[in-house]
Amino acid sequence: MMKKMSISTSKTSLVLFLCQIISALDVPLDSKLLEELSQPPTITQQSPKDYIVDPRENIVIQCEAKGKPPPSFSWTRNGTHFDIDKDAQVTMKPNSGTLVVNIMNGGKAEAYEGVYQCTARNERGAAISNNIVIRPSRSPLWTKEKLEPNHVREGDSLVLHCRPPVGLPPPIIFWMDNAFQRLPQSERVSQGLNGDLYFANVQPEDTREDYICYARFNHTQTIQQKQPISVKVFSMDSLNDTIAANLSDTDIYGAKPVTERPPVLLTPTGSTSTKVELRGNVLLLECIAAGLPTPVIRWIKEGGELPANRTFFENFKKTLKIIDVSEADSGNYKCIARNTLGSVHHVISVTVKAAPYWITAPRNLVLSPGEDGTLICRANGNPKPSISWLANGVPIAIAPEDPSRKVDGDTIIFSHVQERSSAVYQCNASNEYGYLLANAFVNVLAEPPRILTPANKLYQVIADSPALLDCAYFGSPKPEIEWFKGVKGSILRGNEYVFHDNGTLEIPVAQKDSAGTYTCVARNELGKIQNEVQLEIKDPTMIIKQPEYKVIQRYGQVSFECIIKHDSTLLPTVVWLKDNDELPDDERFLVGKDNLTIMNVTDKDDGTYTCIVNTTLDSVSASAVLTVVARPNPPFDLELTGQLERSIELSWIPGDENNSPITSFVIEYEDALHEPGVWHYQTEVPGTQTTAQLKLSPYVNYSFRVIAVNKIGRSQPSEPSEQYLTKSASPDENPANVQGIGSEPDNLVITWEPLKGFQSNGPGLQYKVSWRQKDVDDEWTSVIVANVSKYIVSGTPTFVPYEVKVQALNDLGYAPEPSEVIGHSGEDLPMVAPGNVQVHVINSTLAKVHWDPVPLKTVRGHLQGYKVYYWKVQSLSRRSRRHVEKKILTFKGNKTFGMLPGLEPYSSYKLNVRVVNGKGEGPASPDKVFKTPEGVPSSPSFLKITNPTLDSLTLEWGSPTHPNGVLTSYTLKFQPINNTHELGPLVEIRIPANESSLILKNLNYSTRYKFYFNAQTSVGSGSQITEEAVTIMDEAMASRQVDIATQGWFIGLMCAVALLILILLIVCFIRRNKGGKYPVKEKEDAHADPEIQPMKEDDGTFGEYSDAEDHKPLKKGSRTPSDRTVKKEDSDDSLVDYGEGVNGQFNEDGSFIGQYSGKKEKEPAEGNESSEAPSPVNAMNSFV
């Protein structure tokens, strides 16, 4: 019936009727509908085309199908009907077409070899299976053969043939020894695709008697073994002279030594060969060569590249493997075998053929009476496959005629079908390499519309996302679908909607106003039906604060936030993941409402943390990476190499950097010989370096350790390296900081820094100390001392220069010649005082002093400078003496002048000058007397304002604490201040210097005044003090202030008020007992007499007062204490900026720094300052 149905085909099962209806009508069909509709048979399961069975087990040939009504089954064997009832060993499963051949109860598998085909049939048509070829597997024994031992000369090639028995399926070949151990393979020894074992060249170790080839038959799970093969390898060195003498030149044991040979191909033979492979299979090409040295194989494709991602090399590149080959892989492949003596190549011409494969497989048709349709069957292959059609398993040429059917090559065209046109059609595509068979039915149905989506189904979607409203339907002819919104809405049209063929309505971007009721209507010529669904729109779930990338140190604490916003009708769930997996079951992980906290972070917590928020409608997520950093782990495996006398190489392996790159390595050393247990810094190298060349000193027992450093800190030190003791040598260096300084006038003390232990370079460290007087033609005087740091030379002249040097030496010799240092013998006190001391007074607080330098010979030491002693004798204005306090200024170097700051004006001073060296001070110069001129005075010591009246105030003051000259007068300035703190016109009065009080008259009553007061000398005005006071309202107020509390009328008034309060309290008590209320006390409190106020008494003056607006101090003024005195503002000049030593310092040129003048408060301009003056009423309220 069908030809060439023998090569493998696609195992894709035929599509079920349900899926085909969905594909055709784009609607889902439920089980109830399927039960009501007729359906042609469909093959759902069948055995493979080439079916190899185990001859020891029952044979099961599968054939399952479905249809409505249920199909019946029949079989053919080798093209003829297979009558199952006549064979007692064969049964068919109930409600199935699957055959079971009973082999285990006496049947033989060989009797059932053949080609089987299943047919499933009902009233709507017949479907057929593939041709199923049944073959029992075979695992035959090896044929017995006599195997001769293989005697091979060393270096020759060898092939051990396997030649396994032909089995079904072919066996898997491998080589083992008697101990069932696989024989090792390499570039020199390997197994070919045919199972033979190839030796490119034999070696003496290849000699053995148990080369055994095994064949494994997987289907029957058996292994067959070939007889062992013996190989013996001979070399000329192992042959004795007797055997060698009996061998001819042409014998296999020719007396030639082992020589190298160029490559020769063992397989394939010749220079070219061909290979045919089918599309989709695996292409295997092999080249195995002999030669000495062992050749190396390389593969190329002529005129192209080997396909990327599909090319693999196996068996030490002797096998080229290309998977999933296609026609494009056809071409010439060249293998090249090469060794040092030459090369050989072989070209394999590959042709890729193709069994048939589908381009368009036929699909089931569901048509209604009168409709048209087509079945298309298109396939490709190499060569091009032929297409043939069958109807219900019968070639269409001899099948019953159907006027609605027309065959056109690979297409069947149906026109105006009727119910009798229902049938199952088979398409067979075949070529010489195989065939394809596909069943496709034509089912002609007449059904009114049905909507399968449940009524009033509720759809909930997130705003701004697509909404898909289902209208699953069925009908034949295919119904038309229309959608409406609302009960009486118009038909939906427009770009805002998408109408799918399966009836689904899509709203691509659903908005809040998209919510509501939607109606689906399905109609065909046999009827009409409708259904309603509901749509709700929800707000999207959002993560408004996402977790952020964190870097945390080990053992710290870290938190990730995940704050969300969601629709109020949806219940979100928050899940945290680590590296896309569940969080560890660890109490350190604390999951809160909107955060994840990890306590006591460890290295294993490193990773990506994801917050996932799920609702029933949407899901959002956000991730952040946690990087756990820590100090690096210590380096390890320290190794010392390249040991030399003065250098060594240290290498190490870095420890884990713990997510913070290592920036450097610190290398330390221990000297176990001189300072055991003490580690010293050696060097530091970049973090990318793992070796260091270290400089060494002689006579040190070194061990090293390495410390890694990153941004977090330093690692623990590594384990110490092995110890390395360097040889002794003479010292490389001499002591440092050599000095020669006398401690007494007749000695020279030579000091130095001793060498450290590892600097000694050997045992017996000593020092050679040498000295001689400079600029005198003397020989060096030397002495060798022990390992000390000082030597004293006695009997030297006072302060003369010496040349000094100290040289190190040990038992092996001297250090290099040391450099010379200039020192001096001891100093003595200077002998003379500076002369010609002169003083130039610059102003009232500053003077300049000059002197002549002393001769350097009289200094008798290092000239350090000059000291100026000065002190105040008396003030010219007071003519009174006080305790003398001397001040000292030091001027470094050979200076001859200096500045004296901070002097008091109008005073008499004395000074002297002394020269200074390292030993001390010389004699003082004769005292020099000088006087300072007058200066401006300090502020008056106090200012008191008393006896206020309606129009006058009395001012009293004290003279300045520091007049700084002869006072010539006082200046008083005052001005009134109104309620808005504005200043009135300024009045100035000059007062003689001998006055200490003043009565100001003709002032305004009840007015606040501000006063400014200072003193003058002939030089100018000093700093001022300020004060404020107020005149009273009238004389009665003044008297009232003093004696109001003793007036009879006041006492009587107070008694009357007390009596009235007592009477009101009694009345209130009586009314309360009668049930009434009379809040007398509250009313009295609310109307308290404002004149009943406490009164302040003072020393005859009106004290300070305050009203609602008088709480701020006046600008540039101050309130005085209760005694109306103002303390002076003292200002002392400092000497820190003028001289050195205890008291101060000058600039290099002796000039002074800064200005020396007292601060003055700016004179107030009229109207520029403001103060607060109370109204007369407020003043009255303060006084009563």
mmCIF file of C-alpha atoms in Angstrom, residues 18 68 323 364 375 431 485 518 662 767 998 1024 1105:
data_model
loop_
_atom_site.group_PDB
_atom_site.id
_atom_site.type_symbol
_atom_site.label_atom_id
_atom_site.label_comp_id
_atom_site.label_asym_id
_atom_site.label_seq_id
_atom_site.Cartn_x
_atom_site.Cartn_y
_atom_site.Cartn_z
ATOM 1 C CA LEU A 18 -9.899 19.517 21.093
ATOM 2 C CA LYS A 68 -16.746 9.991 18.751
ATOM 3 C CA ILE A 323 26.179 17.865 15.907
ATOM 4 C CA ASN A 364 -7.607 19.007 10.965
ATOM 5 C CA LEU A 375 -5.612 20.358 3.446
ATOM 6 C CA ASN A 431 12.344 9.531 -0.324
ATOM 7 C CA LYS A 485 -20.499 47.744 27.056
ATOM 8 C CA TYR A 518 -19.519 43.888 29.002
ATOM 9 C CA ILE A 662 44.074 44.052 48.983
ATOM 10 C CA TYR A 767 84.002 51.577 68.125
ATOM 11 C CA LEU A 998 28.146 117.724 88.709
ATOM 12 C CA GLN A 1024 34.267 106.469 77.749
ATOM 13 C CA TYR A 1105 11.911 99.993 86.440
#
